[in-house]
GROMACS .gro file of C-alpha atoms in nm:
model
  141
    1UNK     CA    1  -0.621  -2.325  -1.590
    2UNK     CA    2  -0.732  -1.968  -1.518
    3UNK     CA    3  -0.705  -1.819  -1.208
    4UNK     CA    4  -1.065  -1.799  -1.004
    5UNK     CA    5  -1.133  -1.728  -0.596
    6UNK     CA    6  -1.031  -1.908  -0.409
    7UNK     CA    7  -0.697  -2.047  -0.598
    8UNK     CA    8  -0.370  -1.995  -0.456
    9UNK     CA    9  -0.162  -1.805  -0.676
   10UNK     CA   10   0.196  -1.683  -0.763
   11UNK     CA   11   0.284  -1.371  -0.892
   12UNK     CA   12   0.581  -1.140  -1.043
   13UNK     CA   13   0.446  -0.768  -1.080
   14UNK     CA   14   0.570  -0.410  -1.091
   15UNK     CA   15   0.342  -0.131  -0.956
   16UNK     CA   16   0.371   0.240  -1.065
   17UNK     CA   17   0.175   0.539  -1.012
   18UNK     CA   18   0.066   0.789  -1.283
   19UNK     CA   19   0.426   0.952  -1.323
   20UNK     CA   20   0.574   0.615  -1.424
   21UNK     CA   21   0.777   0.590  -1.054
   22UNK     CA   22   0.793   0.230  -0.920
   23UNK     CA   23   0.669   0.212  -0.572
   24UNK     CA   24   0.674  -0.129  -0.548
   25UNK     CA   25   0.798  -0.451  -0.748
   26UNK     CA   26   0.908  -0.830  -0.702
   27UNK     CA   27   1.200  -0.807  -0.940
   28UNK     CA   28   1.478  -0.955  -0.762
   29UNK     CA   29   1.272  -1.108  -0.525
   30UNK     CA   30   1.073  -1.435  -0.451
   31UNK     CA   31   0.726  -1.415  -0.666
   32UNK     CA   32   0.417  -1.273  -0.460
   33UNK     CA   33   0.200  -1.563  -0.319
   34UNK     CA   34  -0.150  -1.489  -0.221
   35UNK     CA   35  -0.513  -1.658  -0.201
   36UNK     CA   36  -0.750  -1.488  -0.459
   37UNK     CA   37  -1.007  -1.388  -0.212
   38UNK     CA   38  -0.812  -1.428   0.103
   39UNK     CA   39  -0.773  -1.011   0.155
   40UNK     CA   40  -0.410  -1.051   0.155
   41UNK     CA   41  -0.385  -0.774  -0.151
   42UNK     CA   42  -0.578  -0.500  -0.231
   43UNK     CA   43  -0.894  -0.571  -0.396
   44UNK     CA   44  -0.807  -0.404  -0.743
   45UNK     CA   45  -0.511  -0.680  -0.763
   46UNK     CA   46  -0.697  -0.950  -0.704
   47UNK     CA   47  -0.953  -0.836  -0.955
   48UNK     CA   48  -0.711  -0.843  -1.206
   49UNK     CA   49  -0.561  -1.186  -1.189
   50UNK     CA   50  -0.912  -1.371  -1.194
   51UNK     CA   51  -0.924  -1.547  -1.535
   52UNK     CA   52  -0.525  -1.519  -1.618
   53UNK     CA   53  -0.375  -1.822  -1.750
   54UNK     CA   54  -0.014  -1.953  -1.601
   55UNK     CA   55   0.243  -1.771  -1.832
   56UNK     CA   56  -0.003  -1.493  -1.914
   57UNK     CA   57   0.128  -1.138  -1.896
   58UNK     CA   58  -0.062  -0.800  -1.869
   59UNK     CA   59  -0.117  -0.484  -1.730
   60UNK     CA   60  -0.431  -0.349  -1.521
   61UNK     CA   61  -0.528   0.014  -1.376
   62UNK     CA   62  -0.665  -0.021  -1.023
   63UNK     CA   63  -0.891   0.301  -0.902
   64UNK     CA   64  -0.778   0.443  -0.562
   65UNK     CA   65  -1.075   0.323  -0.444
   66UNK     CA   66  -1.023  -0.055  -0.523
   67UNK     CA   67  -0.634   0.006  -0.374
   68UNK     CA   68  -0.580   0.169  -0.072
   69UNK     CA   69  -0.866   0.448  -0.071
   70UNK     CA   70  -0.918   0.804  -0.071
   71UNK     CA   71  -0.724   1.011   0.141
   72UNK     CA   72  -0.898   1.050   0.460
   73UNK     CA   73  -0.848   1.424   0.578
   74UNK     CA   74  -0.944   1.293   0.934
   75UNK     CA   75  -0.671   1.069   0.968
   76UNK     CA   76  -0.440   1.361   0.998
   77UNK     CA   77  -0.316   1.407   1.341
   78UNK     CA   78  -0.185   1.701   1.509
   79UNK     CA   79   0.000   1.705   1.848
   80UNK     CA   80   0.219   1.949   2.061
   81UNK     CA   81   0.567   1.913   2.003
   82UNK     CA   82   0.652   1.870   2.407
   83UNK     CA   83   0.436   1.537   2.363
   84UNK     CA   84   0.719   1.392   2.133
   85UNK     CA   85   0.995   1.217   2.332
   86UNK     CA   86   1.281   1.417   2.397
   87UNK     CA   87   1.533   1.190   2.213
   88UNK     CA   88   1.322   1.135   1.887
   89UNK     CA   89   1.432   1.383   1.692
   90UNK     CA   90   1.170   1.387   1.410
   91UNK     CA   91   1.164   1.479   1.072
   92UNK     CA   92   0.928   1.498   0.742
   93UNK     CA   93   0.842   1.174   0.591
   94UNK     CA   94   0.960   0.994   0.884
   95UNK     CA   95   0.734   0.703   0.982
   96UNK     CA   96   0.606   0.668   1.336
   97UNK     CA   97   0.352   0.485   1.526
   98UNK     CA   98   0.163   0.650   1.790
   99UNK     CA   99  -0.127   0.530   2.025
  100UNK     CA  100  -0.502   0.545   1.865
  101UNK     CA  101  -0.801   0.683   2.060
  102UNK     CA  102  -0.890   0.312   2.126
  103UNK     CA  103  -0.526   0.193   2.230
  104UNK     CA  104  -0.419   0.062   1.888
  105UNK     CA  105  -0.120   0.095   1.698
  106UNK     CA  106  -0.135   0.344   1.424
  107UNK     CA  107   0.157   0.375   1.130
  108UNK     CA  108   0.223   0.762   1.032
  109UNK     CA  109   0.449   0.950   0.846
  110UNK     CA  110   0.544   1.321   0.998
  111UNK     CA  111   0.374   1.572   0.732
  112UNK     CA  112   0.501   1.880   0.895
  113UNK     CA  113   0.674   2.041   1.167
  114UNK     CA  114   0.631   2.358   1.310
  115UNK     CA  115   0.771   2.533   1.628
  116UNK     CA  116   0.465   2.404   1.830
  117UNK     CA  117   0.330   2.089   1.674
  118UNK     CA  118   0.377   1.786   1.507
  119UNK     CA  119   0.156   1.689   1.188
  120UNK     CA  120   0.113   1.304   1.104
  121UNK     CA  121  -0.080   1.118   0.836
  122UNK     CA  122  -0.230   0.823   0.960
  123UNK     CA  123  -0.344   0.732   0.578
  124UNK     CA  124  -0.178   0.447   0.373
  125UNK     CA  125   0.107   0.589   0.218
  126UNK     CA  126  -0.055   0.531  -0.130
  127UNK     CA  127  -0.411   0.651  -0.026
  128UNK     CA  128  -0.562   0.880  -0.304
  129UNK     CA  129  -0.333   0.705  -0.567
  130UNK     CA  130  -0.506   0.553  -0.885
  131UNK     CA  131  -0.221   0.250  -0.920
  132UNK     CA  132  -0.076   0.041  -1.221
  133UNK     CA  133   0.075  -0.322  -1.209
  134UNK     CA  134   0.231  -0.522  -1.467
  135UNK     CA  135   0.151  -0.887  -1.375
  136UNK     CA  136   0.304  -1.212  -1.490
  137UNK     CA  137   0.096  -1.527  -1.321
  138UNK     CA  138   0.393  -1.806  -1.253
  139UNK     CA  139   0.134  -2.061  -1.083
  140UNK     CA  140  -0.176  -2.140  -0.964
  141UNK     CA  141  -0.261  -2.373  -0.714
   0.00000   0.00000   0.00000
């Protein structure tokens, strides 16, 4: 039985960046389960499992456009430090949730701090990155 759209699959995976750094893996955890075409994983990952058979292992390369998209400079936020809560003590690399222009919560990463401003990046952490995955298909339902 090969994987097709609307199937629910279970996979083990390891995701790496072009320098070989592992950014995510199911090793030591339960397998990832998702419905193909359900939008639960990035589009390139869904495409990668279509046509696989149970027990098959394969490597796939996902360009950033089929992963988390290009890094968008419009998603960079600059705010005066006096707007940061006094008890926060932000540091570069810290993840913060901030209010967006439409009342939504944006997950951001502190990218820089100057004497007067804090600079936040609201892009997905892997935006602009091509991704490589090793996938093993365990089950199809």
